[in-house]
Short mmCIF file of C-alpha atoms and ligand atoms in Angstrom, two decimals:
data_model
loop_
_atom_site.label_atom_id
_atom_site.label_comp_id
_atom_site.label_asym_id
_atom_site.label_seq_id
_atom_site.Cartn_x
_atom_site.Cartn_y
_atom_site.Cartn_z
CA MET B 1 -8.35 -22.35 -20.13
CA SER B 2 -7.96 -20.02 -17.17
CA VAL B 3 -8.75 -20.80 -13.52
CA GLY B 4 -9.54 -18.29 -10.81
CA ILE B 5 -12.13 -16.59 -8.67
CA ASP B 6 -15.58 -16.47 -10.24
CA LYS B 7 -17.48 -14.98 -7.28
CA MET B 8 -16.52 -13.34 -3.98
CA SER B 9 -18.54 -12.16 -1.04
CA PHE B 10 -18.08 -10.84 2.45
CA PHE B 11 -19.99 -10.87 5.73
CA SER B 12 -19.35 -9.25 9.06
CA SER B 13 -21.40 -8.31 12.09
CA ASP B 14 -23.90 -5.45 12.14
CA MET B 15 -22.11 -3.74 15.05
CA TYR B 16 -18.92 -1.73 15.22
CA LEU B 17 -16.71 0.06 17.71
CA ASP B 18 -15.40 3.47 16.68
CA MET B 19 -11.63 3.70 17.08
CA VAL B 20 -11.80 7.28 18.40
CA ASP B 21 -14.09 6.04 21.20
CA LEU B 22 -11.63 3.24 21.95
CA ALA B 23 -8.64 5.60 21.92
CA ASN B 24 -10.39 7.98 24.34
CA ALA B 25 -11.27 5.10 26.67
CA ARG B 26 -7.67 3.84 26.62
CA ASN B 27 -6.11 7.31 27.07
CA GLU B 28 -4.42 7.15 23.68
CA ASP B 29 -4.20 9.90 21.07
CA PRO B 30 -6.92 8.99 18.49
CA ASN B 31 -4.37 9.62 15.73
CA LYS B 32 -2.33 6.70 16.98
CA TYR B 33 -5.24 4.41 16.06
CA LEU B 34 -6.47 6.32 12.99
CA ILE B 35 -3.07 7.04 11.43
CA GLY B 36 -0.43 5.04 13.33
CA ILE B 37 -2.47 1.81 13.12
CA GLY B 38 -4.69 2.83 10.20
CA GLN B 39 -8.01 1.66 11.63
CA LYS B 40 -11.26 3.67 11.83
CA LYS B 41 -13.78 1.09 13.00
CA GLN B 42 -13.74 -2.45 14.28
CA ALA B 43 -16.40 -5.11 13.80
CA VAL B 44 -17.85 -6.27 17.14
CA ILE B 45 -18.87 -9.91 16.83
CA PRO B 46 -21.74 -11.11 19.07
CA ASN B 47 -21.66 -14.61 20.55
CA THR B 48 -24.53 -15.55 18.22
CA GLN B 49 -22.07 -15.46 15.29
CA ASP B 50 -19.21 -17.89 14.84
CA VAL B 51 -17.09 -18.80 11.81
CA VAL B 52 -19.73 -21.24 10.53
CA THR B 53 -22.62 -18.75 10.61
CA MET B 54 -20.49 -15.90 9.25
CA ALA B 55 -19.36 -18.12 6.36
CA ALA B 56 -22.96 -19.20 5.67
CA ASN B 57 -24.08 -15.56 5.72
CA ALA B 58 -21.33 -14.66 3.23
CA CYS B 59 -22.03 -17.64 0.98
CA GLU B 60 -25.79 -17.23 0.73
CA LYS B 61 -25.23 -13.96 -1.17
CA ILE B 62 -23.46 -15.76 -4.04
CA ILE B 63 -24.21 -19.49 -4.11
CA ASP B 64 -26.88 -20.45 -6.66
CA ASP B 65 -28.17 -23.76 -8.03
CA ASP B 66 -25.49 -23.91 -10.71
CA ASN B 67 -22.84 -23.69 -7.97
CA ARG B 68 -24.70 -26.37 -6.01
CA LYS B 69 -24.36 -28.69 -9.00
CA LYS B 70 -20.69 -27.98 -9.59
CA ILE B 71 -19.07 -27.47 -6.18
CA ASP B 72 -17.52 -30.69 -4.93
CA LEU B 73 -14.66 -29.23 -2.92
CA ILE B 74 -15.28 -27.08 0.17
CA ILE B 75 -12.22 -25.78 1.96
CA PHE B 76 -12.69 -23.77 5.15
CA GLY B 77 -9.68 -21.70 6.24
CA THR B 78 -9.92 -20.63 9.87
CA GLU B 79 -8.00 -20.36 13.11
CA THR B 80 -11.23 -19.83 15.07
CA GLY B 81 -12.60 -23.34 14.57
CA VAL B 82 -15.66 -24.43 16.57
CA ASP B 83 -14.56 -28.00 17.19
CA ASN B 84 -11.21 -29.75 17.61
CA SER B 85 -12.32 -32.59 15.34
CA LYS B 86 -15.25 -31.81 13.07
CA SER B 87 -14.58 -29.23 10.37
CA ALA B 88 -16.57 -26.03 9.91
CA ALA B 89 -16.82 -27.02 6.22
CA ILE B 90 -19.18 -29.92 6.99
CA TYR B 91 -21.56 -27.67 8.94
CA LEU B 92 -21.45 -25.17 6.08
CA GLN B 93 -22.10 -27.80 3.42
CA ASN B 94 -25.30 -28.79 5.20
CA MET B 95 -26.46 -25.21 5.88
CA LEU B 96 -26.06 -24.19 2.22
CA GLY B 97 -27.57 -27.38 0.80
CA LEU B 98 -24.37 -28.16 -1.10
CA SER B 99 -23.86 -31.53 -2.72
CA ARG B 100 -22.91 -34.39 -0.41
CA ARG B 101 -20.67 -35.78 -3.16
CA ALA B 102 -18.01 -33.35 -2.04
CA ARG B 103 -14.76 -33.18 -0.13
CA ALA B 104 -15.31 -30.83 2.81
CA PHE B 105 -12.58 -29.98 5.33
CA GLU B 106 -10.88 -27.26 7.34
CA VAL B 107 -7.32 -25.94 7.03
CA LYS B 108 -5.34 -24.02 9.61
CA GLN B 109 -2.17 -21.98 9.44
CA ALA B 110 -3.10 -18.72 11.14
CA CYS B 111 -4.02 -16.07 8.55
CA TYR B 112 -2.67 -18.19 5.70
CA GLY B 113 -5.49 -20.83 5.75
CA ALA B 114 -7.66 -19.32 2.99
CA THR B 115 -4.64 -18.98 0.71
CA ALA B 116 -3.77 -22.64 1.25
CA GLY B 117 -7.39 -23.44 0.33
CA LEU B 118 -7.33 -21.21 -2.72
CA GLN B 119 -4.13 -22.76 -4.04
CA MET B 120 -5.53 -26.27 -3.49
CA ALA B 121 -8.73 -25.25 -5.27
CA LYS B 122 -6.70 -23.89 -8.18
CA GLU B 123 -4.92 -27.23 -8.65
CA TYR B 124 -8.19 -29.14 -8.35
CA VAL B 125 -10.16 -27.04 -10.84
CA THR B 126 -7.22 -27.04 -13.27
CA ASN B 127 -7.50 -30.83 -13.29
CA HIS B 128 -11.34 -30.89 -13.21
CA PRO B 129 -12.46 -27.83 -15.20
CA ASP B 130 -16.16 -28.71 -15.06
CA LYS B 131 -16.09 -28.67 -11.23
CA GLN B 132 -15.99 -25.75 -8.80
CA ALA B 133 -14.53 -25.23 -5.34
CA LEU B 134 -15.81 -23.10 -2.47
CA VAL B 135 -13.05 -21.51 -0.38
CA ILE B 136 -13.76 -19.74 2.90
CA GLY B 137 -11.63 -17.51 5.09
CA ALA B 138 -13.48 -16.77 8.34
CA ASP B 139 -12.21 -15.69 11.74
CA ILE B 140 -12.76 -13.61 14.83
CA ALA B 141 -9.66 -11.70 15.97
CA ARG B 142 -9.49 -11.47 19.74
CA TYR B 143 -6.52 -10.16 21.73
CA GLY B 144 -8.16 -8.93 24.91
CA ILE B 145 -9.45 -5.77 26.53
CA LYS B 146 -6.75 -3.16 27.21
CA THR B 147 -4.05 -5.10 25.36
CA PRO B 148 -1.88 -3.49 22.64
CA GLY B 149 -3.54 -5.82 20.12
CA GLU B 150 -7.06 -4.62 21.05
CA VAL B 151 -7.08 -1.94 18.34
CA THR B 152 -6.35 -4.64 15.74
CA GLN B 153 -9.32 -6.90 16.56
CA GLY B 154 -12.24 -7.52 14.18
CA GLY B 155 -13.87 -10.40 12.38
CA GLY B 156 -15.85 -11.65 9.42
CA ALA B 157 -15.92 -14.12 6.56
CA MET B 158 -14.85 -14.10 2.94
CA ALA B 159 -16.30 -16.63 0.50
CA MET B 160 -14.83 -17.37 -2.92
CA VAL B 161 -15.99 -19.66 -5.70
CA VAL B 162 -13.09 -21.01 -7.78
CA SER B 163 -13.93 -22.10 -11.31
CA SER B 164 -12.54 -22.47 -14.81
CA ASN B 165 -12.98 -19.40 -17.04
CA PRO B 166 -13.78 -17.24 -13.97
CA SER B 167 -15.53 -13.90 -14.29
CA MET B 168 -13.50 -11.89 -11.72
CA LEU B 169 -9.84 -12.87 -11.36
CA GLU B 170 -7.57 -15.49 -12.91
CA PHE B 171 -4.48 -17.04 -11.38
CA GLU B 172 -1.34 -16.19 -13.25
CA GLY B 173 2.07 -17.84 -13.07
CA PRO B 174 3.81 -19.32 -10.06
CA SER B 175 3.65 -18.57 -6.34
CA THR B 176 6.64 -18.09 -4.14
CA PHE B 177 6.38 -19.21 -0.54
CA TYR B 178 8.46 -19.30 2.62
CA SER B 179 7.85 -20.80 6.05
CA ASP B 180 9.72 -20.95 9.34
CA ASP B 181 9.03 -21.93 12.98
CA ILE B 182 8.45 -18.52 14.57
CA MET B 183 6.63 -17.51 17.76
CA ASP B 184 5.21 -14.15 16.70
CA PHE B 185 1.52 -14.93 17.31
CA TRP B 186 -0.30 -18.07 18.44
CA ARG B 187 -3.33 -19.25 20.43
CA PRO B 188 -2.91 -22.19 22.82
CA LEU B 189 -5.89 -24.60 22.93
CA TYR B 190 -7.00 -23.36 26.36
CA ARG B 191 -7.33 -19.70 25.28
CA THR B 192 -9.96 -17.67 23.38
CA GLU B 193 -7.46 -14.80 22.94
CA ALA B 194 -4.24 -14.83 20.95
CA VAL B 195 -0.77 -14.45 22.46
CA VAL B 196 1.35 -12.08 20.40
CA ASP B 197 4.79 -10.54 20.23
CA GLY B 198 3.44 -7.56 18.28
CA HIS B 199 6.53 -5.65 17.18
CA TYR B 200 8.37 -8.84 16.32
CA SER B 201 5.36 -10.00 14.26
CA ASN B 202 5.53 -6.77 12.21
CA ASP B 203 9.21 -7.37 11.45
CA VAL B 204 8.69 -11.02 10.46
CA TYR B 205 5.79 -10.04 8.19
CA VAL B 206 7.93 -7.54 6.26
CA LYS B 207 10.85 -9.99 6.11
CA PHE B 208 8.62 -12.74 4.65
CA PHE B 209 7.12 -10.30 2.16
CA LYS B 210 10.54 -9.15 0.94
CA ASN B 211 11.74 -12.73 0.79
CA THR B 212 8.82 -14.01 -1.32
CA TRP B 213 8.69 -10.88 -3.51
CA ASP B 214 12.40 -11.04 -4.33
CA GLU B 215 12.09 -14.74 -5.19
CA TYR B 216 8.99 -14.02 -7.31
CA LYS B 217 10.82 -11.38 -9.33
CA LYS B 218 13.75 -13.73 -9.84
CA ILE B 219 11.70 -16.64 -11.20
CA THR B 220 9.20 -14.63 -13.28
CA GLY B 221 11.39 -11.77 -14.54
CA LEU B 222 8.56 -9.34 -13.59
CA SER B 223 9.16 -6.08 -11.74
CA ILE B 224 7.08 -3.67 -9.68
CA ASP B 225 6.20 -1.80 -12.91
CA ASP B 226 4.27 -4.85 -14.13
CA PHE B 227 1.77 -4.54 -11.25
CA LYS B 228 -1.26 -2.28 -11.24
CA ALA B 229 -1.73 -2.75 -7.49
CA MET B 230 -0.35 -4.68 -4.52
CA THR B 231 -2.67 -6.29 -2.00
CA PHE B 232 -1.70 -7.60 1.42
CA HIS B 233 -2.87 -9.55 4.39
CA LEU B 234 -4.04 -6.59 6.48
CA PRO B 235 -4.06 -7.33 10.22
CA TYR B 236 -4.38 -3.54 10.47
CA THR B 237 -4.04 -1.34 7.42
CA LYS B 238 -0.76 0.36 8.44
CA MET B 239 0.84 -3.09 8.16
CA GLY B 240 0.17 -3.06 4.42
CA ILE B 241 1.80 0.37 4.17
CA LYS B 242 4.87 -1.06 5.90
CA GLY B 243 4.90 -3.89 3.34
CA LEU B 244 4.45 -1.56 0.39
CA ARG B 245 7.15 0.80 1.65
CA ALA B 246 9.62 -2.08 1.73
CA ILE B 247 9.55 -2.26 -2.10
CA LEU B 248 8.36 1.19 -3.22
CA ASN B 249 11.88 2.44 -3.98
CA GLU B 250 11.95 -0.08 -6.87
CA ALA B 251 9.47 2.19 -8.73
CA ASP B 252 9.78 5.74 -10.09
CA GLU B 253 7.88 8.56 -8.41
CA ASP B 254 4.76 8.36 -10.61
CA LYS B 255 4.45 4.62 -10.10
CA GLN B 256 4.96 5.04 -6.35
CA GLU B 257 2.08 7.55 -6.19
CA HIS B 258 -0.08 5.24 -8.25
CA LEU B 259 0.56 2.20 -6.04
CA LYS B 260 -0.10 4.26 -2.91
CA GLN B 261 -3.42 5.46 -4.37
CA GLU B 262 -4.49 1.88 -5.21
CA PHE B 263 -3.56 0.88 -1.67
CA GLU B 264 -5.95 3.55 -0.37
CA TYR B 265 -8.82 2.02 -2.37
CA GLY B 266 -7.84 -1.43 -1.21
CA ARG B 267 -7.84 -0.67 2.50
CA LYS B 268 -11.29 0.96 2.60
CA TYR B 269 -13.17 -2.11 3.81
CA ASN B 270 -10.37 -3.35 6.08
CA GLU B 271 -9.99 -0.06 7.97
CA ASN B 272 -13.69 -0.25 8.82
CA VAL B 273 -13.83 -3.89 9.87
CA GLY B 274 -10.46 -4.77 11.43
CA ASN B 275 -8.60 -8.05 11.23
CA LEU B 276 -10.49 -10.99 9.70
CA TYR B 277 -7.31 -13.06 10.07
CA THR B 278 -7.39 -15.44 7.11
CA GLY B 279 -10.02 -13.48 5.16
CA SER B 280 -8.15 -10.16 5.42
CA LEU B 281 -6.09 -10.42 2.23
CA TYR B 282 -9.21 -11.24 0.24
CA LEU B 283 -11.17 -8.39 1.81
CA ASN B 284 -8.32 -6.13 0.67
CA VAL B 285 -8.66 -7.56 -2.86
CA LEU B 286 -12.45 -7.10 -2.86
CA SER B 287 -12.11 -3.56 -1.56
CA LEU B 288 -9.63 -2.75 -4.32
CA LEU B 289 -11.88 -4.18 -7.04
CA ASN B 290 -14.98 -2.40 -5.75
CA ASN B 291 -13.46 0.98 -4.88
CA SER B 292 -10.64 1.66 -7.35
CA THR B 293 -11.68 3.93 -10.19
CA ASP B 294 -9.04 3.07 -12.78
CA LEU B 295 -8.65 -0.71 -12.85
CA GLN B 296 -9.07 -2.41 -16.21
CA THR B 297 -9.55 -5.93 -17.48
CA GLY B 298 -6.13 -7.57 -17.86
CA ASP B 299 -4.48 -5.58 -15.04
CA ARG B 300 -2.18 -7.63 -12.84
CA ILE B 301 -2.41 -7.42 -9.05
CA GLY B 302 0.02 -8.85 -6.50
CA LEU B 303 -1.23 -10.74 -3.45
CA PHE B 304 0.86 -11.24 -0.31
CA SER B 305 -0.53 -13.73 2.17
CA TYR B 306 0.95 -14.01 5.67
CA GLY B 307 0.02 -16.33 8.51
CA SER B 308 1.90 -16.05 11.79
CA GLY B 309 3.93 -18.92 12.98
CA ALA B 310 4.82 -18.39 10.07
CA GLN B 311 3.95 -18.86 6.40
CA GLY B 312 4.22 -16.31 3.62
CA GLU B 313 3.22 -16.54 -0.05
CA PHE B 314 3.29 -14.12 -2.95
CA PHE B 315 1.36 -14.66 -6.17
CA SER B 316 -0.41 -12.68 -8.84
CA MET B 317 -3.84 -12.60 -10.45
CA LYS B 318 -5.20 -10.82 -13.50
CA LEU B 319 -8.51 -8.99 -13.68
CA LYS B 320 -11.23 -10.46 -15.88
CA ASP B 321 -14.20 -8.66 -17.46
CA GLY B 322 -16.51 -9.14 -14.47
CA PHE B 323 -14.01 -8.05 -11.79
CA LYS B 324 -16.32 -5.34 -10.52
CA ASN B 325 -19.75 -6.24 -9.24
CA ASP B 326 -21.60 -2.96 -8.64
CA GLN B 327 -24.53 -4.64 -6.93
CA LEU B 328 -22.22 -6.40 -4.45
CA ALA B 329 -20.24 -3.19 -3.91
CA ASP B 330 -23.44 -1.24 -3.14
CA GLN B 331 -24.61 -3.95 -0.77
CA ILE B 332 -21.31 -3.92 1.16
CA ASP B 333 -21.37 -0.11 1.39
CA THR B 334 -24.96 -0.21 2.67
CA ASP B 335 -24.21 -2.99 5.17
CA LEU B 336 -21.17 -1.14 6.52
CA LYS B 337 -23.09 2.14 6.72
CA ASN B 338 -26.08 0.61 8.49
CA ARG B 339 -24.08 -1.01 11.27
CA LYS B 340 -24.90 -0.01 14.83
CA ARG B 341 -22.20 1.92 16.69
CA VAL B 342 -21.69 0.41 20.15
CA SER B 343 -20.10 2.15 23.11
CA VAL B 344 -16.85 0.91 24.64
CA GLU B 345 -18.84 -0.43 27.61
CA GLU B 346 -21.19 -2.34 25.29
CA TYR B 347 -18.23 -3.72 23.30
CA GLU B 348 -16.56 -4.89 26.53
CA ARG B 349 -19.77 -6.59 27.65
CA ILE B 350 -20.09 -8.40 24.28
CA PHE B 351 -16.41 -9.32 24.34
CA ASN B 352 -16.67 -10.77 27.86
CA ASN B 353 -19.82 -12.72 26.92
CA TRP B 354 -17.84 -14.91 24.54
CA ILE B 355 -18.61 -18.63 24.77
CA PRO B 356 -15.98 -20.00 27.16
CA ILE B 357 -13.88 -23.10 26.48
CA LYS B 358 -15.65 -25.26 29.03
CA ASP B 359 -18.35 -27.86 29.39
CA GLY B 360 -22.03 -26.91 29.76
CA ASP B 361 -25.22 -26.03 27.89
CA ILE B 362 -25.73 -22.42 26.81
CA ASN B 363 -28.85 -20.63 25.54
CA LEU B 364 -28.02 -17.51 23.57
CA ASP B 365 -30.10 -14.39 23.11
CA TYR B 366 -30.29 -14.61 19.31
CA GLU B 367 -33.55 -12.67 18.71
CA ASN B 368 -31.62 -9.44 18.09
CA ASP B 369 -29.15 -10.97 15.63
CA SER B 370 -30.13 -9.56 12.23
CA ALA B 371 -28.17 -12.14 10.20
CA ASP B 372 -29.89 -14.98 8.34
CA PHE B 373 -27.73 -17.67 9.98
CA PHE B 374 -26.98 -17.51 13.70
CA LEU B 375 -25.98 -19.62 16.67
CA LYS B 376 -28.78 -20.43 19.11
CA GLY B 377 -26.68 -22.10 21.75
CA VAL B 378 -24.86 -25.24 22.82
CA LYS B 379 -26.64 -28.40 23.99
CA ASN B 380 -25.14 -31.79 24.82
CA HIS B 381 -21.78 -30.55 23.50
CA GLN B 382 -23.37 -29.67 20.14
CA ARG B 383 -23.72 -26.26 18.54
CA ILE B 384 -27.32 -25.50 17.63
CA TYR B 385 -27.64 -23.27 14.58
CA GLY B 386 -30.69 -21.33 13.42
CA ARG B 387 -31.86 -19.68 10.23
CA LYS B 388 -34.34 -16.85 9.72
P1 HMG I 401 1.74 -0.56 20.03
O1 HMG I 401 3.00 -0.85 20.75
O2 HMG I 401 0.56 -0.21 20.86
O3 HMG I 401 1.88 0.63 19.02
O4 HMG I 401 1.38 -1.83 19.15
P2 HMG I 401 3.17 1.47 18.63
O5 HMG I 401 3.67 2.26 19.81
O6 HMG I 401 4.14 0.62 17.88
O7 HMG I 401 2.49 2.50 17.61
C1 HMG I 401 1.92 2.06 16.42
C2 HMG I 401 2.18 3.10 15.36
O8 HMG I 401 1.45 4.29 15.68
C3 HMG I 401 3.65 3.52 15.24
O9 HMG I 401 3.93 3.72 13.88
C4 HMG I 401 3.66 4.87 15.97
O10 HMG I 401 4.70 5.74 15.54
C5 HMG I 401 2.30 5.41 15.57
P3 HMG I 401 5.00 2.77 13.14
O11 HMG I 401 6.30 2.94 13.83
O12 HMG I 401 4.49 1.36 13.30
O13 HMG I 401 5.00 3.24 11.74
N1 HMG I 401 1.79 6.47 16.46
C6 HMG I 401 1.14 7.57 16.00
N2 HMG I 401 0.84 7.97 14.74
C7 HMG I 401 0.16 9.14 14.60
N3 HMG I 401 -0.21 9.91 15.66
C8 HMG I 401 0.07 9.53 16.93
C9 HMG I 401 0.78 8.31 17.14
N4 HMG I 401 1.21 7.64 18.23
C10 HMG I 401 1.81 6.52 17.79
N5 HMG I 401 -0.31 10.31 17.97
C11 HMG I 401 0.94 -3.37 17.39
C12 HMG I 401 1.08 -1.89 17.76
C13 HMG I 401 0.55 -3.44 15.93
C14 HMG I 401 2.28 -4.09 17.62
C15 HMG I 401 -0.18 -4.01 18.28
O14 HMG I 401 -1.41 -3.42 18.00
C16 HMG I 401 -0.29 -5.52 18.10
O15 HMG I 401 0.40 -6.29 18.77
N6 HMG I 401 -1.21 -6.01 17.20
C17 HMG I 401 -1.40 -7.44 16.95
C18 HMG I 401 -0.28 -8.06 16.15
C19 HMG I 401 -0.33 -7.73 14.67
O16 HMG I 401 -1.33 -7.31 14.13
N7 HMG I 401 0.80 -8.00 13.95
C20 HMG I 401 0.87 -7.77 12.54
C21 HMG I 401 1.86 -8.67 11.82
S1 HMG I 401 1.55 -10.41 12.18
C22 HMG I 401 0.16 -10.78 11.19
O17 HMG I 401 -0.19 -10.05 10.34
C23 HMG I 401 -0.56 -12.05 11.50
C24 HMG I 401 -1.84 -11.89 12.30
O18 HMG I 401 -2.88 -11.41 11.47
C25 HMG I 401 -2.24 -13.25 12.93
C26 HMG I 401 -2.37 -14.47 12.06
O19 HMG I 401 -1.59 -14.73 11.15
O20 HMG I 401 -3.29 -15.26 12.38
C27 HMG I 401 -1.69 -10.91 13.44
#
């Protein structure tokens, strides 16, 4: 029996900021953002979307009645939680009409949360093959206007159903992981924007990747030649190139070209959305599956998950017959193409309109939010959600 990802889906906002517009407004050479950072567009998240609504919008594309019968584990990975006590998973369970005979909770370790959830789900489904787990990675990446991190903002949600005999991807073999107490990126409770030591965070990321990859090779006996493609947590897509470059010299020239080409397919969605934090690795995976032209059933892909603070993990998955979902791929392409381009001024207004961390009722202007699930406001300390 194999265990893995049976369904995947993705949601982000219907607005974006063009990185050339941002570069011009910040007096930077556009090529710094387009090539040096590797980002073309950035999702602009309105205050009527939070991690709960984005997750619900992602899930509604894939959750059917069979899933409703079988899902009894809901794990919500996020570092943009909406409450210091109640988990986003409980809100989601209710919104999607999932079974109440379920464990529903939130996990946090920066961008690593969804991977923690996925690995927990794998263990659970291995022991309960007739059950399914729903794993979410949803976040909104905020660094601040005119900060070096601004070009690496973004947001969205990934949803994954973990089952036995999955149609898309199966887990294969062990994981290698490494953690250490590191201050490369964090967000104190009183802030809506992250604090980051950007260049240091890049170095730690590559160090953790090398560390887990070397350990993985040692315990599995596999080499770079055994992988069809490598996928990465992509806070910005150049970061994945830095990761890939750290091991490329282990392959001959043909293999190097091949891995670089697969990376190009894999970063297509990410370079148009920006950082989803904990969903980013899985958006990279989905982009690879939907855009690569030469993947085949049985191919092995590597996944490197990194969450600042810091936790790294490397593992592999193999492609199953249903790894490519053309309907989903077309829908994502259409959604990304139909987004509204906002000016830098409009983006700044939306950014500054973020719900502050303070007491008080708020009524939001949700009429223009095109998503099915949205946030209407806050009343008596409670978030009020709506559905079209
Ligand atoms: P910066 O200082 O503005 O940029 O910050 P830079 O001067 O380092 O330039 C960036 C790249 O552009 C360089 O290339 C330049 O050479 C190049 P590199 O040396 O990196 O290969 N460049 C150009 N290229 C072409 N044409 C040009 C040009 N000019 C310059 N004209 C930084 C960049 C990424 C540090 C900043 O945006 C930042 O702090 N971002 C946020 C932190 C981050 O994303 N860290 C990633 C690793 S940590 C992580 O992944 C975890 C995270 O997702 C959080 C979590 O776990 O929850 C962040």
